[in-house]
PDB file of C-alpha atoms in Angstrom:
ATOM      1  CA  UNK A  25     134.215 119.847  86.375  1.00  0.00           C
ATOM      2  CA  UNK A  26     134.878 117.069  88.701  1.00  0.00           C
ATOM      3  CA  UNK A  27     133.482 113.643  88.391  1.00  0.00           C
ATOM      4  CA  UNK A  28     133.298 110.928  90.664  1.00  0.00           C
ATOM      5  CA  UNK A  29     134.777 107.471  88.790  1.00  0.00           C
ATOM      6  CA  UNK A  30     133.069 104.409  90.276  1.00  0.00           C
ATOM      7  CA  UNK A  31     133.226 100.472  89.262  1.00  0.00           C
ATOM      8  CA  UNK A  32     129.362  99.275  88.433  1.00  0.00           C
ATOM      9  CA  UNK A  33     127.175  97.618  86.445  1.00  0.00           C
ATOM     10  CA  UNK A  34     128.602  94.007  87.922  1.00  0.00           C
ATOM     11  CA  UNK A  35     126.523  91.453  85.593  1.00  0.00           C
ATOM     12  CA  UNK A  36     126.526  87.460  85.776  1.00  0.00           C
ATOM     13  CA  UNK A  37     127.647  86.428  82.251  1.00  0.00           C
ATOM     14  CA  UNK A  38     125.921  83.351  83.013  1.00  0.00           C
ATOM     15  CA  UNK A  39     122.301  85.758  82.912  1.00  0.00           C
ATOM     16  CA  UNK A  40     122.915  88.289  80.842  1.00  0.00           C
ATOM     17  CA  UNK A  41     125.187  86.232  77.911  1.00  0.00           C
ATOM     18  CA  UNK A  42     126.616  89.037  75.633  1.00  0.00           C
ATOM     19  CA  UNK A  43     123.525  91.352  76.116  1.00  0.00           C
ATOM     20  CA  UNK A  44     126.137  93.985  78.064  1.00  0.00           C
ATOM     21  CA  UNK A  45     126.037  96.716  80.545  1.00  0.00           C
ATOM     22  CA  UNK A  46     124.048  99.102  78.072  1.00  0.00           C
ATOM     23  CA  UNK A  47     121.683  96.806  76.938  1.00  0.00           C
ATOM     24  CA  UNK A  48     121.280  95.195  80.229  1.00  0.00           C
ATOM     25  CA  UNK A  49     120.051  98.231  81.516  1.00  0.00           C
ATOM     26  CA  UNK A  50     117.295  98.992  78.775  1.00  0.00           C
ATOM     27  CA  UNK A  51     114.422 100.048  80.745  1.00  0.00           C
ATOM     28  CA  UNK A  52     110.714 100.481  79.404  1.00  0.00           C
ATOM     29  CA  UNK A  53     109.466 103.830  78.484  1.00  0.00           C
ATOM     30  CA  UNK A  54     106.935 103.952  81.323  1.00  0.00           C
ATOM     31  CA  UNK A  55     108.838 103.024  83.952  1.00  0.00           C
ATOM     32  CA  UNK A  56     111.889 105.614  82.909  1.00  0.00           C
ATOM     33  CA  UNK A  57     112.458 108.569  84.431  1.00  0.00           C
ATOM     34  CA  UNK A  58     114.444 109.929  82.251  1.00  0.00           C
ATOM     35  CA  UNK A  59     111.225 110.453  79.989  1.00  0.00           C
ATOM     36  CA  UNK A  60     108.451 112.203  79.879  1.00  0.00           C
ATOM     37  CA  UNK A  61     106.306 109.204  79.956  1.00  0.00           C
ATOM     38  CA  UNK A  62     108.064 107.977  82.581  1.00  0.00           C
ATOM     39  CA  UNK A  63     108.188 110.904  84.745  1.00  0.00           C
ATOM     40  CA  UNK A  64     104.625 111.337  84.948  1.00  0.00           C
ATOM     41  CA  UNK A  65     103.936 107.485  85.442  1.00  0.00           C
ATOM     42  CA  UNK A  66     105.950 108.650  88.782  1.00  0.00           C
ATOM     43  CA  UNK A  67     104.376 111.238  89.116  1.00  0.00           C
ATOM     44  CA  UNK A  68     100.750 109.382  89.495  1.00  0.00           C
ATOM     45  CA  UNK A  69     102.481 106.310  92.027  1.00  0.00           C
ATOM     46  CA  UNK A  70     103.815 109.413  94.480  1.00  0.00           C
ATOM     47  CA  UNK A  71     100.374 111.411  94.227  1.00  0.00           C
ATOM     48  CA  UNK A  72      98.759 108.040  94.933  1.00  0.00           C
ATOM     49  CA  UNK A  73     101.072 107.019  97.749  1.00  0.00           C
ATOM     50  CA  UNK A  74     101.336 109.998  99.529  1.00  0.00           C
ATOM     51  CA  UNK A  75      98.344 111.965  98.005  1.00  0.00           C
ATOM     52  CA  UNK A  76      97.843 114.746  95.723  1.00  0.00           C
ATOM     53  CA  UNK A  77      97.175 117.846  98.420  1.00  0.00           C
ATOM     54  CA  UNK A  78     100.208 116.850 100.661  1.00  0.00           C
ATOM     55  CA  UNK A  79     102.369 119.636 101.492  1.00  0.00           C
ATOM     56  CA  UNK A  80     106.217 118.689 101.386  1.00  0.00           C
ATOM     57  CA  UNK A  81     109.570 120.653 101.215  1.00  0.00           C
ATOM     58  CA  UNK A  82     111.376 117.889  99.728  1.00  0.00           C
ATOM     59  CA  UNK A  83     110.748 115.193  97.049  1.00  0.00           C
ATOM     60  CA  UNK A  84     113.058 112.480  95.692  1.00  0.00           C
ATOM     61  CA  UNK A  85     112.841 110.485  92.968  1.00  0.00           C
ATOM     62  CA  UNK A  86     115.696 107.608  92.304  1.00  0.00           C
ATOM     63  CA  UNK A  87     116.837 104.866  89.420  1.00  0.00           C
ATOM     64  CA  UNK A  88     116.637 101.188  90.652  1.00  0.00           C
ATOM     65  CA  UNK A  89     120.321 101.471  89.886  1.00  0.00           C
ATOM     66  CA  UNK A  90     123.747 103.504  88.616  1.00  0.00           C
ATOM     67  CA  UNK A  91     123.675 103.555  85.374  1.00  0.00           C
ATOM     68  CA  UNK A  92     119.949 102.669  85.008  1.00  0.00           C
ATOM     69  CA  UNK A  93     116.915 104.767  84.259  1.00  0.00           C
ATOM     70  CA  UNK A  94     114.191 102.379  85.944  1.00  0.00           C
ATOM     71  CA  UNK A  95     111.762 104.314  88.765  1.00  0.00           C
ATOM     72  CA  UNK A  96     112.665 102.709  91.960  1.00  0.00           C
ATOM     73  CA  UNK A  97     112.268 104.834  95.148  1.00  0.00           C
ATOM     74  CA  UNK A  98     110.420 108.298  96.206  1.00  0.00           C
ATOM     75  CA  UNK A  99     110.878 109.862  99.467  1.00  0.00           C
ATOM     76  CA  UNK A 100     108.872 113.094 100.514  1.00  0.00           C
ATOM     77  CA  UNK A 101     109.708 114.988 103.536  1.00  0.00           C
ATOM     78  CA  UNK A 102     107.090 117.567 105.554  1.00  0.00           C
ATOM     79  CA  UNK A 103     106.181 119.234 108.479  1.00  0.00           C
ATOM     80  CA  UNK A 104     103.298 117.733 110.124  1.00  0.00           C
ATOM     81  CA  UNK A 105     102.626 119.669 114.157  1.00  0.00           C
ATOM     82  CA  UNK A 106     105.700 121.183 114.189  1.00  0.00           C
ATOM     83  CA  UNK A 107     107.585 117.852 113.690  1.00  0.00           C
ATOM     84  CA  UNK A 108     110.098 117.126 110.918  1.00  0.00           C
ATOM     85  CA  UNK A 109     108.968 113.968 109.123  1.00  0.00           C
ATOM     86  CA  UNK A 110     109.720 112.236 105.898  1.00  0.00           C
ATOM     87  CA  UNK A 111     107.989 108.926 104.018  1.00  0.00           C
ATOM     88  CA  UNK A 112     108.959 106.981 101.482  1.00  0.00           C
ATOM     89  CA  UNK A 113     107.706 104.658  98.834  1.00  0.00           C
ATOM     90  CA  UNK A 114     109.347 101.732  97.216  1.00  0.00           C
ATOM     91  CA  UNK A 115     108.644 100.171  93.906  1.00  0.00           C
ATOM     92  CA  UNK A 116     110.847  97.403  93.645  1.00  0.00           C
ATOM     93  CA  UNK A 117     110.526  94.629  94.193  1.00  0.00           C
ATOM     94  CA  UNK A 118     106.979  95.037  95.390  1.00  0.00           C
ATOM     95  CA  UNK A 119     105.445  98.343  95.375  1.00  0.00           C
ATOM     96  CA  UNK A 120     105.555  99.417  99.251  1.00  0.00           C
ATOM     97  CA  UNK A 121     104.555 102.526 101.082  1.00  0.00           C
ATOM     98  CA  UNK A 122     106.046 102.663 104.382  1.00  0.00           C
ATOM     99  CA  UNK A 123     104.477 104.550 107.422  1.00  0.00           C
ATOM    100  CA  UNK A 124     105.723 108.798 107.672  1.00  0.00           C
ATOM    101  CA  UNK A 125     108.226 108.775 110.142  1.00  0.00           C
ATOM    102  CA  UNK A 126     110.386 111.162 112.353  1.00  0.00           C
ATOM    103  CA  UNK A 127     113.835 112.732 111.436  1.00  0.00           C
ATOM    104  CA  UNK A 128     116.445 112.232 114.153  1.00  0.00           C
ATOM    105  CA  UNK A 129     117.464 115.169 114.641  1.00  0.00           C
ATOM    106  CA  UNK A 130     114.475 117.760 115.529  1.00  0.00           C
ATOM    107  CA  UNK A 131     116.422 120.914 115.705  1.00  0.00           C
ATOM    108  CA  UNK A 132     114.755 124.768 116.345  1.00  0.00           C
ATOM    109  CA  UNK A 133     117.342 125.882 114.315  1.00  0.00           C
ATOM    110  CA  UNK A 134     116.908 123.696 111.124  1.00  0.00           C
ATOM    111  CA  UNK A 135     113.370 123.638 111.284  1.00  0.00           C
ATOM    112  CA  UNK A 136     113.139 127.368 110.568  1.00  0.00           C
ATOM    113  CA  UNK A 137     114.549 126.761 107.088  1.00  0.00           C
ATOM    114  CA  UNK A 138     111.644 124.425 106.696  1.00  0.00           C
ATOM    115  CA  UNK A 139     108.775 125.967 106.686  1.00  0.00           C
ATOM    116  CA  UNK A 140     107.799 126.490 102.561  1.00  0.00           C
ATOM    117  CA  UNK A 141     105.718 123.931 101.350  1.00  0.00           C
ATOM    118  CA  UNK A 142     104.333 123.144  97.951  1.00  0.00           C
ATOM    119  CA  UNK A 143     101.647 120.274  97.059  1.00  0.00           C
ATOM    120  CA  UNK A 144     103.000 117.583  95.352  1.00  0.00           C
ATOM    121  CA  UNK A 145     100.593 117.418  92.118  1.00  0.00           C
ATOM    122  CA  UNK A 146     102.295 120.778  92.044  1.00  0.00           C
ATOM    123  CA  UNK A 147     105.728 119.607  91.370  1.00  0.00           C
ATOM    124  CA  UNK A 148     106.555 119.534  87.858  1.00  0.00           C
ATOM    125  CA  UNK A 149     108.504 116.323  87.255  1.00  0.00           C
ATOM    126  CA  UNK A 150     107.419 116.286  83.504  1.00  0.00           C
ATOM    127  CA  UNK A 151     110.421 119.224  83.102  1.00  0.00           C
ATOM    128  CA  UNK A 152     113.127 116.933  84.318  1.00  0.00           C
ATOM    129  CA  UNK A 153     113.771 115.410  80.911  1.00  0.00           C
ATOM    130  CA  UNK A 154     114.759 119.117  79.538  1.00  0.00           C
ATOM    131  CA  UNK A 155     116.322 119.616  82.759  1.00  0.00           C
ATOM    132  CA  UNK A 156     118.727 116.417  82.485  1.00  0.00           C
ATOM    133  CA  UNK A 157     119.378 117.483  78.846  1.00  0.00           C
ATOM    134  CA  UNK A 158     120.110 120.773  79.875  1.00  0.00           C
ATOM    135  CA  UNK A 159     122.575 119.238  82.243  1.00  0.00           C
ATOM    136  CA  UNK A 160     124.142 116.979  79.028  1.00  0.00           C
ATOM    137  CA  UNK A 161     124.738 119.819  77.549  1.00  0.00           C
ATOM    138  CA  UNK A 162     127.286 121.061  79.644  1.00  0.00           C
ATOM    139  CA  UNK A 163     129.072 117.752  80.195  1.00  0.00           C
ATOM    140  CA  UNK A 164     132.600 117.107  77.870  1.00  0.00           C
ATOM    141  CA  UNK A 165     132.006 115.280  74.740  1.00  0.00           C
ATOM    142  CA  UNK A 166     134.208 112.553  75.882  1.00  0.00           C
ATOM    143  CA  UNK A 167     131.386 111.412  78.003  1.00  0.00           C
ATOM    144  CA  UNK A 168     128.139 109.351  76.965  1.00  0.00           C
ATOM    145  CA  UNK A 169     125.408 106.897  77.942  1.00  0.00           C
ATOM    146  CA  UNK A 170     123.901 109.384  80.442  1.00  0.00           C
ATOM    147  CA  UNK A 171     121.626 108.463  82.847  1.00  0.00           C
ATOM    148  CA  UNK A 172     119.663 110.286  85.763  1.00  0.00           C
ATOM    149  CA  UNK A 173     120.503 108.919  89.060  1.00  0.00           C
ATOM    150  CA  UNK A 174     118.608 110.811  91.661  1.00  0.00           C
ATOM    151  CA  UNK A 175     116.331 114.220  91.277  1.00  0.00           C
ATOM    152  CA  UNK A 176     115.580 116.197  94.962  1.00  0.00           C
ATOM    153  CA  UNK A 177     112.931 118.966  94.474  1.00  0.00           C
ATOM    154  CA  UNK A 178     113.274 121.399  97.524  1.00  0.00           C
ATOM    155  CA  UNK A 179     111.535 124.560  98.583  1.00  0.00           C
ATOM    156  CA  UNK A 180     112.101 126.865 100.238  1.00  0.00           C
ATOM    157  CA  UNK A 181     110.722 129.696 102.973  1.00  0.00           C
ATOM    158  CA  UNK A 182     109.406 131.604 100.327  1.00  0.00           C
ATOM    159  CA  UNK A 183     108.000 128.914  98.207  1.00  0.00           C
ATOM    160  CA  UNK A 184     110.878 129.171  95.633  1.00  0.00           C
ATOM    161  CA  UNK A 185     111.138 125.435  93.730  1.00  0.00           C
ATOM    162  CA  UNK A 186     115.084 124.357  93.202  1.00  0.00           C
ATOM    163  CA  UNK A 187     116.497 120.744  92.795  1.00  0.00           C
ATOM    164  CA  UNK A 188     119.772 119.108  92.575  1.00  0.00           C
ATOM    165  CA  UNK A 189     120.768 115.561  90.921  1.00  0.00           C
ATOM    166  CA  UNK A 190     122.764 113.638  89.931  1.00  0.00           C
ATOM    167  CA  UNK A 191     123.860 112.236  85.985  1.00  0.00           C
ATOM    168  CA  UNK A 192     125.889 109.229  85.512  1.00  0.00           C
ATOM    169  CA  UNK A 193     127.752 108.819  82.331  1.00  0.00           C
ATOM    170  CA  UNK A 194     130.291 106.213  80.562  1.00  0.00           C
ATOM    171  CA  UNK A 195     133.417 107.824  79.385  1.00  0.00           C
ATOM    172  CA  UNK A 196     134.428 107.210  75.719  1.00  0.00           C
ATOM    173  CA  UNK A 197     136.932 104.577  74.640  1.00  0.00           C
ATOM    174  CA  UNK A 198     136.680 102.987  78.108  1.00  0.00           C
ATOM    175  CA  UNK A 199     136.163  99.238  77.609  1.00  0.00           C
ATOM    176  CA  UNK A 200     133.928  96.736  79.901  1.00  0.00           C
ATOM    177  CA  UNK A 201     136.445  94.280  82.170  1.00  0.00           C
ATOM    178  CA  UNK A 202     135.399  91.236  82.452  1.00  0.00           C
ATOM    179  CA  UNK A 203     136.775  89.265  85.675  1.00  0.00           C
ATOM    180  CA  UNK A 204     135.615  85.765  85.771  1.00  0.00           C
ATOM    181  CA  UNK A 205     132.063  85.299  85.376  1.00  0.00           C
ATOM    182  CA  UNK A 206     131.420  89.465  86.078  1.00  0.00           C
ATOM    183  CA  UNK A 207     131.567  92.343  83.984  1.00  0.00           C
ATOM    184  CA  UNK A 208     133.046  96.145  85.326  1.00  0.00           C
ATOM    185  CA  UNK A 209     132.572  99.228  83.783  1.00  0.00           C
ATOM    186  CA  UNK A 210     133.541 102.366  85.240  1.00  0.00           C
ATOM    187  CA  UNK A 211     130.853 104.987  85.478  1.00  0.00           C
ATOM    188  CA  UNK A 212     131.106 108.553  86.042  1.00  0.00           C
ATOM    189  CA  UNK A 213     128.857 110.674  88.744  1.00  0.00           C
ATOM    190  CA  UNK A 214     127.919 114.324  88.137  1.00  0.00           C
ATOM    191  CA  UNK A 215     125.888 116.886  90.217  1.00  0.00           C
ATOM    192  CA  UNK A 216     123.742 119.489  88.912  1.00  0.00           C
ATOM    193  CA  UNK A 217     121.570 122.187  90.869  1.00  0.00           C
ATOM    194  CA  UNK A 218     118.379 123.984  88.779  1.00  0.00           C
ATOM    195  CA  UNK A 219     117.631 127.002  90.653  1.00  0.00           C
ATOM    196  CA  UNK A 220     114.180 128.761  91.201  1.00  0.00           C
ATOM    197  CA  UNK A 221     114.113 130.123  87.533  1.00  0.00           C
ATOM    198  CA  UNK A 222     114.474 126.549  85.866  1.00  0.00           C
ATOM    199  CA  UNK A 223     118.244 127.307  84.783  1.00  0.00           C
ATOM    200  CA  UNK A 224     120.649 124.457  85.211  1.00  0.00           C
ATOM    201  CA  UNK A 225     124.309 124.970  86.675  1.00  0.00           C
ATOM    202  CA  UNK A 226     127.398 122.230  87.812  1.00  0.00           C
ATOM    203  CA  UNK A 227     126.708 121.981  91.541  1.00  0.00           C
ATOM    204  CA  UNK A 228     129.679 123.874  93.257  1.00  0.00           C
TER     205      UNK A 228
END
């Protein structure tokens, strides 16, 4: 399994003290979508935003940061006259819906992979805390802290429901640096894919 090693969780000692990057990054149970709670508190700001009937072939969900749990962004994408759109909502700082928009590229050929739809009240995103265990599962012991990064529902032609996403761990015995008036900690990225039947696999 490959992971992707990146530098985050940069903190000003001067704010945080000797709180930490894990403690830092507590987030309430709510607002984390890593829980179930949390998930469906998401669940109701998209369905509100975007509304509960709205046909997409794509949903996003994504943390306010790496290593971070907190509901920050959602971005739907549809069809809407034959035209590929998407729209997104923001939470943070200010809750913000922006206005649906175009994608660039407005291809024949891709379209015709776009054309399954499912309505977003329909979209189970209370199953992505079993999902993101399911994923923890098959990650090396030496790894911990996990945290769910970014969840993309997709459908497709024949209505089937898949997602990928991405985990972000700490690896075990690896220390916080602390240059200065910052703290570094390496992080670790992993990508899963859940396929139409719910089962969870390491993306290729």
């Amino acid at each position: 399994m490959n992971f992707v090693k990146t530098t985050s969780c940069v903190l000003a000692l001067a704010l945080v003290g000797l709180l930490g990057c894990k403690n830092a990054n507590k987030v309430d149970n709510d607002k984390n979508i890593k829980t179930v709670a949390g998930l469906i508190s998401a669940k109701e700001k998209i369905v509100a935003a975007f509304g509960a009937d709205k046909m997409v072939y794509s949903a996003t969900i994504m943390a306010k940061d790496h290593i971070n749990d907190e509901f920050m962004y959602a971005d739907i994408s549809f069809i809407e006259k034959g035209v590929d759109m998407s729209q997104d909502l923001i939470i943070l700082p200010e809750e913000k819906i922006n206005p649906a928009k175009s994608k660039t590229i407005q291809n024949p050929l891709v379209l015709k992979n776009k054309q399954g739809a499912i309505a977003l009240k329909d979209l189970k995103f209370e199953e992505i805390e079993a999902k993101v265990k399911d994923a923890e599962a098959l990650i090396p012991s030496d790894y911990e802290n996990f945290h769910l990064y970014r969840w993309v529902y997709n459908v497709d032609n024949e209505r089937n429901v898949t997602a990928n996403f991405t985990v972000e761990a700490a690896k075990k015995g690896e220390t916080i640096e602390t240059k200065g008036k910052m703290e570094l900690a390496n992080y670790y990225e992993m990508n899963f894919t859940m396929d139409e039947n719910g089962i969870v696999r390491i993306a290729d």
